[in-house]
Amino acid sequence: MTRPKAVIIGPPGSGKTTIGTYLAERLSVAFRDTDADVEVVAGKPVGEIFIDDGEARFRDLEREAVRAALEEHEGVLALGGGAILDEGTQALLAEHTVVYLEVGLSDAIKRVGLASARPLLVLNPRSQMRKLMEERRPVYERLATIAVATDGREPGVIVEEIIRELF
C-alpha cells in the first residue's frame, strides 16, 4: 500500500502548506495539497467553488481528493483545514502518520489575514476563526499521531521537530 510519509492537518493559518513543503524538501519527497487537487478537478479556486457550488459540493470534491491522495501519494500530504470533519476521512487517517500543526488564534489570524478570500471567514473573520478552531480542535487532537506547536516558531525549527518525531 502506498502511504504518505506524513499527513499534515490543522486549521487555516497553521502553516500546512509552508511546513508541508519544507518537510517534503527535507525528506526528499514530493509535496501534495488536497486543496490544490480539488481546484484542478473543479477548474477554479476553492473560494469560487464555495460561492458557485456551495460548501457541500466542495466537501464532496475534498473527500474524493483526500481518499485518492492517501492511496496514491508517497510524500508529504497537506489536507484542507476542514477535511478532517468527514467521518470517512477520519477513518482513513487512522492508518496514517498524522501531524497536527497547533496554532493560536492570534498567530492564525496574522497568517491568514482578515481580508483573505477564505469562504468560511467572510462575515466576522475573527469570531468565525475562533469558532472554527474551537469546533475542530478536538478532532485534530484525536487524529494526531504527532502534534507540534507553531506559534512564534520558524518553519525550519518546526520541521526539525517533526522529523525527530517521525524517526
Coordinates of N, CA, C and O in Angstrom, one line a residue:
M1 N 0.8 -1.2 0.0 CA 0.0 0.0 0.0 C 0.9 1.3 0.0 O 1.8 1.3 0.8
T2 N 0.5 2.2 -0.8 CA 1.3 3.4 -0.9 C 0.8 4.3 0.3 O -0.4 4.4 0.5
R3 N 1.7 4.9 0.9 CA 1.4 5.8 2.1 C 2.2 7.1 2.0 O 3.4 7.0 1.8
P4 N 1.5 8.2 2.4 CA 2.3 9.4 2.6 C 3.3 9.2 3.8 O 2.9 8.5 4.7
K5 N 4.4 9.9 3.7 CA 5.3 9.9 4.8 C 4.7 10.5 6.0 O 4.9 10.2 7.2
A6 N 3.9 11.6 5.8 CA 3.2 12.3 6.8 C 2.0 13.0 6.2 O 2.1 13.5 5.0
V7 N 0.9 13.1 6.9 CA -0.3 13.8 6.5 C -0.4 15.0 7.5 O -0.5 14.8 8.7
I8 N -0.4 16.2 6.9 CA -0.4 17.4 7.7 C -1.8 17.9 7.9 O -2.5 18.1 6.9
I9 N -2.3 18.2 9.1 CA -3.6 18.7 9.4 C -3.5 19.9 10.3 O -2.5 20.1 11.0
G10 N -4.5 20.8 10.3 CA -4.5 21.9 11.2 C -5.5 23.0 10.6 O -5.9 22.9 9.5
P11 N -5.8 24.0 11.4 CA -6.7 25.0 11.0 C -6.1 25.9 10.0 O -4.8 25.9 9.8
P12 N -6.9 26.8 9.3 CA -6.3 27.8 8.4 C -5.3 28.6 9.2 O -5.5 29.0 10.4
G13 N -4.1 28.9 8.6 CA -3.1 29.7 9.2 C -2.1 28.9 10.1 O -1.3 29.5 10.7
S14 N -2.3 27.6 10.1 CA -1.4 26.8 10.9 C 0.0 26.5 10.2 O 0.9 26.2 10.9
G15 N 0.0 26.7 8.9 CA 1.2 26.6 8.2 C 1.3 25.2 7.4 O 2.4 24.8 7.1
K16 N 0.2 24.6 7.1 CA 0.2 23.3 6.5 C 1.0 23.3 5.2 O 1.8 22.4 4.9
T17 N 0.8 24.3 4.3 CA 1.5 24.3 3.0 C 2.9 24.7 3.2 O 3.8 24.0 2.7
T18 N 3.2 25.7 4.0 CA 4.6 26.1 4.3 C 5.4 24.9 4.9 O 6.5 24.6 4.4
I19 N 4.9 24.4 6.0 CA 5.6 23.3 6.7 C 5.6 22.1 5.9 O 6.7 21.4 5.8
G20 N 4.5 21.7 5.2 CA 4.5 20.5 4.4 C 5.5 20.6 3.2 O 6.2 19.6 3.0
T21 N 5.6 21.7 2.6 CA 6.6 21.9 1.5 C 8.0 21.7 2.0 O 8.8 21.0 1.4
Y22 N 8.3 22.4 3.1 CA 9.6 22.3 3.7 C 10.0 20.9 4.2 O 11.1 20.4 4.0
L23 N 9.0 20.3 4.8 CA 9.2 18.9 5.3 C 9.5 18.0 4.1 O 10.4 17.1 4.2
A24 N 8.7 18.1 3.0 CA 8.9 17.3 1.8 C 10.3 17.5 1.3 O 11.0 16.5 0.9
E25 N 10.8 18.7 1.2 CA 12.1 19.0 0.7 C 13.1 18.3 1.6 O 14.1 17.7 1.1
R26 N 13.0 18.4 2.9 CA 14.0 17.8 3.9 C 14.0 16.3 3.7 O 15.0 15.6 3.9
L27 N 12.8 15.7 3.4 CA 12.7 14.2 3.3 C 13.0 13.7 1.9 O 12.9 12.5 1.6
S28 N 13.2 14.7 0.9 CA 13.4 14.4 -0.5 C 12.3 13.6 -1.1 O 12.5 12.6 -1.8
V29 N 11.1 14.1 -0.8 CA 9.9 13.5 -1.4 C 9.0 14.6 -1.9 O 9.3 15.8 -1.7
A30 N 8.0 14.3 -2.6 CA 7.0 15.3 -3.2 C 6.1 15.8 -2.2 O 5.7 15.1 -1.2
F31 N 5.6 17.0 -2.4 CA 4.5 17.6 -1.6 C 3.2 17.6 -2.4 O 3.3 17.9 -3.6
R32 N 2.1 17.4 -1.7 CA 0.8 17.4 -2.4 C -0.2 18.1 -1.4 O -0.1 17.8 -0.2
D33 N -1.0 18.9 -1.9 CA -2.0 19.6 -1.2 C -3.4 19.3 -1.7 O -3.7 19.5 -2.9
T34 N -4.3 18.7 -0.9 CA -5.6 18.3 -1.4 C -6.5 19.5 -1.9 O -7.3 19.3 -2.8
D35 N -6.3 20.7 -1.3 CA -7.0 21.9 -1.8 C -6.6 22.1 -3.3 O -7.5 22.4 -4.1
A36 N -5.3 22.0 -3.6 CA -4.9 22.2 -5.0 C -5.5 21.1 -5.9 O -5.9 21.4 -7.0
D37 N -5.6 19.9 -5.4 CA -6.2 18.8 -6.2 C -7.7 19.1 -6.5 O -8.1 18.9 -7.6
V38 N -8.4 19.6 -5.5 CA -9.8 20.0 -5.7 C -9.9 21.1 -6.7 O -10.8 21.1 -7.6
E39 N -9.0 22.1 -6.6 CA -9.0 23.2 -7.6 C -8.8 22.7 -9.0 O -9.5 23.2 -10.0
V40 N -8.0 21.7 -9.2 CA -7.7 21.2 -10.6 C -9.0 20.5 -11.1 O -9.4 20.7 -12.2
V41 N -9.6 19.6 -10.2 CA -10.8 18.9 -10.6 C -11.9 19.9 -11.0 O -12.6 19.8 -12.0
A42 N -12.1 20.9 -10.1 CA -13.2 21.9 -10.3 C -12.9 22.9 -11.4 O -13.8 23.6 -11.9
G43 N -11.6 23.1 -11.6 CA -11.3 24.1 -12.6 C -11.4 25.6 -12.1 O -11.5 26.5 -12.9
K44 N -11.4 25.7 -10.8 CA -11.5 27.0 -10.2 C -11.0 27.0 -8.7 O -10.9 25.9 -8.1
P45 N -10.7 28.2 -8.2 CA -10.2 28.2 -6.8 C -11.3 27.8 -5.8 O -12.5 27.9 -6.0
V46 N -10.8 27.3 -4.6 CA -11.7 26.9 -3.5 C -12.7 27.9 -3.2 O -13.9 27.6 -3.1
G47 N -12.3 29.2 -3.1 CA -13.3 30.2 -2.8 C -14.4 30.3 -3.8 O -15.6 30.5 -3.4
E48 N -14.1 30.1 -5.0 CA -15.2 30.2 -6.1 C -16.1 28.9 -6.0 O -17.3 29.0 -6.3
I49 N -15.5 27.8 -5.6 CA -16.3 26.6 -5.5 C -17.4 26.8 -4.4 O -18.5 26.5 -4.6
F50 N -17.0 27.4 -3.3 CA -17.9 27.7 -2.2 C -19.0 28.6 -2.7 O -20.2 28.4 -2.4
I51 N -18.6 29.6 -3.4 CA -19.6 30.6 -3.9 C -20.5 30.1 -5.0 O -21.7 30.2 -4.9
D52 N -19.9 29.5 -6.0 CA -20.7 29.0 -7.1 C -21.5 27.7 -6.8 O -22.6 27.5 -7.3
D53 N -20.8 26.8 -6.1 CA -21.4 25.4 -6.0 C -21.8 25.1 -4.6 O -22.5 24.1 -4.4
G54 N -21.4 25.8 -3.6 CA -21.7 25.6 -2.2 C -20.7 24.7 -1.5 O -19.9 24.0 -2.1
E55 N -20.8 24.8 -0.1 CA -19.8 24.1 0.7 C -20.0 22.6 0.5 O -19.0 21.8 0.5
A56 N -21.3 22.1 0.4 CA -21.5 20.6 0.3 C -20.8 20.1 -0.9 O -20.1 19.0 -0.9
R57 N -20.8 20.8 -2.1 CA -20.1 20.3 -3.3 C -18.6 20.3 -3.0 O -17.9 19.4 -3.4
F58 N -18.1 21.4 -2.4 CA -16.7 21.4 -2.1 C -16.3 20.2 -1.2 O -15.3 19.6 -1.5
R59 N -17.0 19.9 -0.2 CA -16.7 18.8 0.7 C -16.7 17.5 0.0 O -15.9 16.6 0.3
D60 N -17.6 17.3 -1.0 CA -17.7 16.1 -1.8 C -16.4 16.0 -2.6 O -15.7 14.9 -2.6
L61 N -16.0 17.1 -3.3 CA -14.7 17.1 -4.0 C -13.5 16.8 -3.1 O -12.6 16.1 -3.5
E62 N -13.5 17.4 -1.9 CA -12.4 17.3 -1.0 C -12.3 15.9 -0.5 O -11.2 15.3 -0.4
R63 N -13.4 15.3 -0.2 CA -13.5 13.9 0.3 C -12.8 12.9 -0.7 O -12.0 12.1 -0.3
E64 N -13.2 13.1 -1.9 CA -12.6 12.3 -3.0 C -11.1 12.6 -3.2 O -10.3 11.7 -3.4
A65 N -10.7 13.8 -3.1 CA -9.3 14.2 -3.3 C -8.4 13.6 -2.2 O -7.3 13.1 -2.4
V66 N -9.0 13.7 -0.9 CA -8.2 13.1 0.2 C -8.1 11.6 0.0 O -7.0 11.0 0.2
R67 N -9.2 10.9 -0.3 CA -9.1 9.4 -0.5 C -8.1 9.1 -1.5 O -7.2 8.2 -1.3
A68 N -8.1 9.7 -2.7 CA -7.2 9.4 -3.8 C -5.7 9.7 -3.3 O -4.8 8.9 -3.6
A69 N -5.5 10.8 -2.7 CA -4.2 11.2 -2.3 C -3.6 10.2 -1.2 O -2.4 9.9 -1.3
L70 N -4.4 9.8 -0.3 CA -4.0 8.8 0.7 C -3.6 7.5 0.1 O -2.7 6.8 0.5
E71 N -4.3 7.1 -1.0 CA -3.9 5.9 -1.7 C -2.7 6.0 -2.6 O -1.9 5.1 -2.7
E72 N -2.5 7.2 -3.3 CA -1.5 7.3 -4.3 C -0.2 8.0 -3.9 O 0.8 7.7 -4.5
H73 N -0.3 8.9 -2.9 CA 0.9 9.8 -2.7 C 1.8 9.2 -1.7 O 1.4 8.7 -0.6
E74 N 3.1 9.2 -2.0 CA 4.1 8.6 -1.1 C 4.9 9.7 -0.4 O 5.8 9.4 0.5
G75 N 4.7 11.0 -0.6 CA 5.4 12.1 0.0 C 4.7 12.6 1.2 O 4.2 11.9 2.0
V76 N 4.7 14.0 1.3 CA 4.1 14.7 2.4 C 2.8 15.2 1.8 O 2.7 15.8 0.7
L77 N 1.7 15.0 2.5 CA 0.4 15.4 2.1 C -0.3 16.4 3.1 O -0.3 16.1 4.3
A78 N -0.7 17.5 2.6 CA -1.4 18.5 3.4 C -2.9 18.5 3.1 O -3.3 18.5 1.9
L79 N -3.8 18.4 4.1 CA -5.2 18.4 3.9 C -5.8 19.8 4.2 O -5.2 20.5 5.0
G80 N -6.8 20.1 3.5 CA -7.5 21.4 3.8 C -8.0 21.3 5.3 O -8.2 20.3 5.8
G81 N -8.1 22.5 5.9 CA -8.4 22.6 7.3 C -9.7 21.9 7.7 O -9.7 21.3 8.8
G82 N -10.7 21.8 6.9 CA -11.9 21.2 7.2 C -12.1 19.7 6.8 O -13.1 19.1 7.0
A83 N -11.1 19.2 6.1 CA -11.2 17.8 5.5 C -11.4 16.8 6.6 O -12.1 15.8 6.4
I84 N -10.9 17.1 7.8 CA -11.0 16.2 9.0 C -12.4 16.1 9.5 O -12.7 15.2 10.4
L85 N -13.3 16.9 9.1 CA -14.7 16.9 9.6 C -15.5 15.7 9.0 O -16.4 15.2 9.6
D86 N -15.0 15.1 7.9 CA -15.7 14.0 7.3 C -15.3 12.7 8.0 O -14.1 12.4 8.2
E87 N -16.3 11.9 8.5 CA -16.1 10.7 9.2 C -15.3 9.7 8.4 O -14.5 8.9 9.0
G88 N -15.6 9.6 7.1 CA -14.9 8.6 6.3 C -13.4 9.0 6.2 O -12.5 8.1 6.3
T89 N -13.1 10.3 6.1 CA -11.7 10.7 6.1 C -11.1 10.4 7.4 O -9.9 10.0 7.5
Q90 N -11.8 10.7 8.5 CA -11.2 10.4 9.8 C -10.8 8.9 9.9 O -9.7 8.6 10.4
A91 N -11.7 8.0 9.4 CA -11.4 6.6 9.4 C -10.1 6.3 8.6 O -9.3 5.5 9.0
L92 N -10.0 6.9 7.4 CA -8.9 6.6 6.6 C -7.6 7.1 7.3 O -6.5 6.5 7.1
L93 N -7.6 8.3 8.0 CA -6.5 8.8 8.6 C -5.9 8.0 9.7 O -4.8 8.1 10.1
A94 N -6.8 7.1 10.3 CA -6.3 6.3 11.4 C -5.2 5.3 11.0 O -4.4 4.9 11.8
E95 N -5.0 5.1 9.7 CA -4.0 4.2 9.2 C -2.7 5.0 8.8 O -1.8 4.4 8.3
H96 N -2.6 6.3 9.1 CA -1.5 7.1 8.6 C -0.8 7.9 9.8 O -1.4 8.0 10.9
T97 N 0.4 8.4 9.5 CA 1.1 9.2 10.4 C 0.5 10.6 10.2 O 0.7 11.2 9.1
V98 N -0.2 11.2 11.2 CA -0.9 12.5 11.0 C -0.2 13.5 11.9 O 0.0 13.3 13.1
V99 N 0.3 14.6 11.3 CA 0.9 15.7 12.0 C 0.0 16.9 12.2 O -0.4 17.4 11.2
Y100 N -0.4 17.2 13.4 CA -1.3 18.3 13.7 C -0.5 19.5 14.0 O 0.3 19.5 14.9
L101 N -0.6 20.6 13.2 CA 0.1 21.8 13.5 C -0.9 22.7 14.3 O -1.9 23.2 13.9
E102 N -0.5 22.8 15.6 CA -1.3 23.6 16.5 C -0.9 25.1 16.4 O 0.3 25.4 16.2
V103 N -1.9 25.9 16.4 CA -1.7 27.4 16.2 C -2.8 28.1 17.1 O -3.9 27.7 17.2
G104 N -2.3 29.2 17.7 CA -3.2 30.0 18.5 C -4.0 31.0 17.6 O -3.6 31.2 16.4
L105 N -5.1 31.5 18.1 CA -5.9 32.4 17.3 C -5.2 33.6 16.7 O -5.3 33.9 15.5
S106 N -4.4 34.2 17.6 CA -3.7 35.5 17.1 C -2.7 35.2 16.0 O -2.6 35.9 15.0
D107 N -1.9 34.1 16.1 CA -1.0 33.7 15.1 C -1.7 33.3 13.8 O -1.3 33.7 12.7
A108 N -2.8 32.5 13.9 CA -3.6 32.1 12.8 C -4.1 33.3 12.0 O -4.0 33.3 10.8
I109 N -4.7 34.2 12.7 CA -5.2 35.4 12.1 C -4.2 36.3 11.4 O -4.3 36.7 10.3
K110 N -3.0 36.4 12.0 CA -1.9 37.1 11.4 C -1.5 36.4 10.1 O -1.3 37.1 9.1
R111 N -1.4 35.1 10.1 CA -1.0 34.4 8.9 C -2.1 34.4 7.8 O -1.7 34.5 6.6
V112 N -3.3 34.2 8.2 CA -4.4 34.2 7.2 C -4.7 35.6 6.7 O -5.0 35.7 5.5
G113 N -4.7 36.5 7.6 CA -5.1 37.9 7.2 C -6.7 38.0 7.2 O -7.3 37.0 6.8
L114 N -7.2 39.0 7.8 CA -8.6 39.1 7.9 C -9.3 39.5 6.6 O -10.5 39.4 6.5
A115 N -8.6 39.9 5.6 CA -9.2 40.3 4.3 C -9.0 39.2 3.3 O -9.1 39.5 2.1
S116 N -8.7 38.0 3.7 CA -8.4 37.0 2.8 C -9.7 36.4 2.1 O -10.8 36.7 2.6
A117 N -9.5 35.7 1.1 CA -10.6 35.1 0.4 C -11.0 33.7 0.9 O -11.2 32.8 0.1
R118 N -11.0 33.5 2.2 CA -11.3 32.2 2.8 C -12.8 32.2 3.0 O -13.3 33.0 3.8
P119 N -13.5 31.3 2.3 CA -15.0 31.4 2.3 C -15.7 31.2 3.7 O -16.7 31.8 3.9
L120 N -15.1 30.5 4.6 CA -15.7 30.3 5.9 C -15.5 31.4 6.9 O -15.9 31.4 8.0
L121 N -14.7 32.4 6.4 CA -14.3 33.5 7.4 C -14.9 34.8 6.9 O -14.4 35.9 7.2
V122 N -15.9 34.8 6.1 CA -16.4 36.0 5.4 C -17.0 37.1 6.3 O -16.6 38.2 6.3
L123 N -17.9 36.7 7.2 CA -18.7 37.8 7.9 C -17.9 38.4 9.0 O -17.6 39.6 8.9
N124 N -17.6 37.8 10.0 CA -16.8 38.3 11.1 C -15.6 37.4 11.3 O -15.6 36.4 12.0
P125 N -14.6 37.7 10.5 CA -13.4 36.8 10.4 C -12.8 36.3 11.8 O -12.6 35.2 11.9
R126 N -12.6 37.3 12.7 CA -12.0 36.9 14.0 C -12.9 35.9 14.7 O -12.5 34.9 15.2
S127 N -14.2 36.3 14.8 CA -15.2 35.4 15.5 C -15.3 34.1 14.8 O -15.4 33.0 15.5
Q128 N -15.4 34.1 13.5 CA -15.6 32.8 12.7 C -14.3 31.9 12.9 O -14.5 30.7 13.1
M129 N -13.1 32.5 12.9 CA -11.9 31.8 13.1 C -11.9 31.1 14.4 O -11.5 30.0 14.6
R130 N -12.2 31.9 15.5 CA -12.2 31.4 16.8 C -13.2 30.2 16.9 O -12.8 29.1 17.4
K131 N -14.4 30.3 16.4 CA -15.4 29.3 16.4 C -14.9 28.0 15.7 O -15.0 26.9 16.2
L132 N -14.4 28.2 14.5 CA -13.9 27.1 13.7 C -12.8 26.4 14.4 O -12.8 25.1 14.5
M133 N -11.9 27.1 15.0 CA -10.7 26.5 15.7 C -11.2 25.7 16.9 O -10.8 24.6 17.2
E134 N -12.2 26.3 17.7 CA -12.7 25.6 18.9 C -13.4 24.3 18.5 O -13.3 23.3 19.2
E135 N -14.2 24.4 17.4 CA -15.0 23.2 17.0 C -14.1 22.1 16.5 O -14.4 20.9 16.7
R136 N -13.1 22.4 15.8 CA -12.2 21.4 15.1 C -11.1 20.9 16.0 O -10.6 19.8 15.8
R137 N -10.7 21.6 17.0 CA -9.5 21.2 17.8 C -9.6 19.8 18.4 O -8.7 19.1 18.3
P138 N -10.8 19.4 19.0 CA -10.8 18.0 19.5 C -10.6 17.0 18.4 O -10.0 15.9 18.7
V139 N -11.1 17.2 17.2 CA -10.9 16.3 16.1 C -9.4 16.2 15.7 O -8.8 15.2 15.5
Y140 N -8.8 17.4 15.5 CA -7.4 17.4 15.2 C -6.6 16.7 16.2 O -5.7 15.9 15.9
E141 N -6.9 16.9 17.5 CA -6.1 16.3 18.6 C -6.3 14.8 18.6 O -5.4 14.0 18.8
R142 N -7.5 14.3 18.3 CA -7.8 12.9 18.3 C -7.1 12.2 17.2 O -6.6 11.0 17.3
L143 N -7.0 12.8 16.0 CA -6.4 12.2 14.8 C -4.9 12.2 14.8 O -4.3 11.5 14.1
A144 N -4.3 13.1 15.6 CA -2.9 13.4 15.5 C -2.1 12.2 16.1 O -2.3 11.7 17.2
T145 N -1.1 11.9 15.3 CA 0.0 11.0 15.7 C 1.1 11.8 16.4 O 1.7 11.4 17.4
I146 N 1.3 13.0 15.8 CA 2.3 14.0 16.3 C 1.6 15.3 16.3 O 0.9 15.7 15.4
A147 N 1.8 16.1 17.4 CA 1.3 17.4 17.5 C 2.4 18.4 17.7 O 3.3 18.1 18.6
V148 N 2.5 19.4 16.9 CA 3.6 20.4 17.0 C 3.0 21.8 17.1 O 2.2 22.2 16.3
A149 N 3.5 22.5 18.2 CA 3.1 23.9 18.3 C 3.8 24.8 17.3 O 5.0 24.6 17.1
T150 N 3.1 25.7 16.7 CA 3.7 26.6 15.6 C 3.8 28.0 16.0 O 4.6 28.8 15.4
D151 N 3.1 28.4 17.0 CA 3.1 29.9 17.4 C 4.5 30.4 17.6 O 5.3 29.9 18.4
G152 N 4.8 31.5 17.0 CA 6.1 32.2 17.2 C 7.3 31.4 16.8 O 8.4 31.8 17.2
R153 N 7.2 30.3 16.0 CA 8.3 29.5 15.7 C 8.6 29.5 14.2 O 7.7 29.6 13.4
E154 N 9.9 29.5 13.9 CA 10.3 29.4 12.5 C 10.0 28.1 11.8 O 10.1 27.0 12.5
P155 N 9.6 28.1 10.5 CA 9.3 26.8 9.9 C 10.4 25.7 10.0 O 10.1 24.6 10.2
G156 N 11.7 26.2 9.9 CA 12.8 25.2 10.0 C 12.8 24.5 11.3 O 13.1 23.3 11.4
V157 N 12.5 25.2 12.4 CA 12.5 24.6 13.8 C 11.4 23.6 13.9 O 11.5 22.5 14.4
I158 N 10.2 24.0 13.3 CA 9.0 23.1 13.4 C 9.3 21.8 12.6 O 9.0 20.7 13.0
V159 N 9.9 22.0 11.4 CA 10.2 20.8 10.5 C 11.2 19.9 11.2 O 11.0 18.6 11.2
E160 N 12.2 20.4 11.9 CA 13.1 19.6 12.6 C 12.5 18.8 13.7 O 12.8 17.6 13.9
E161 N 11.5 19.4 14.4 CA 10.8 18.7 15.5 C 10.0 17.6 14.9 O 9.9 16.5 15.4
I162 N 9.3 17.8 13.7 CA 8.5 16.8 13.1 C 9.4 15.6 12.7 O 9.1 14.5 12.9
I163 N 10.6 15.9 12.1 CA 11.5 14.9 11.6 C 11.9 14.0 12.8 O 12.0 12.8 12.7
R164 N 12.2 14.7 13.9 CA 12.6 13.9 15.1 C 11.5 12.9 15.6 O 11.8 11.8 16.0
E165 N 10.3 13.4 15.5 CA 9.1 12.6 15.9 C 8.9 11.5 14.9 O 8.4 10.4 15.3
L166 N 9.1 11.7 13.6 CA 8.9 10.7 12.6 C 9.8 9.6 12.7 O 9.5 8.4 12.4
F167 N 11.1 9.9 13.1 CA 12.1 8.8 13.0 C 12.7 8.6 14.4 O 12.9 8.3 15.2

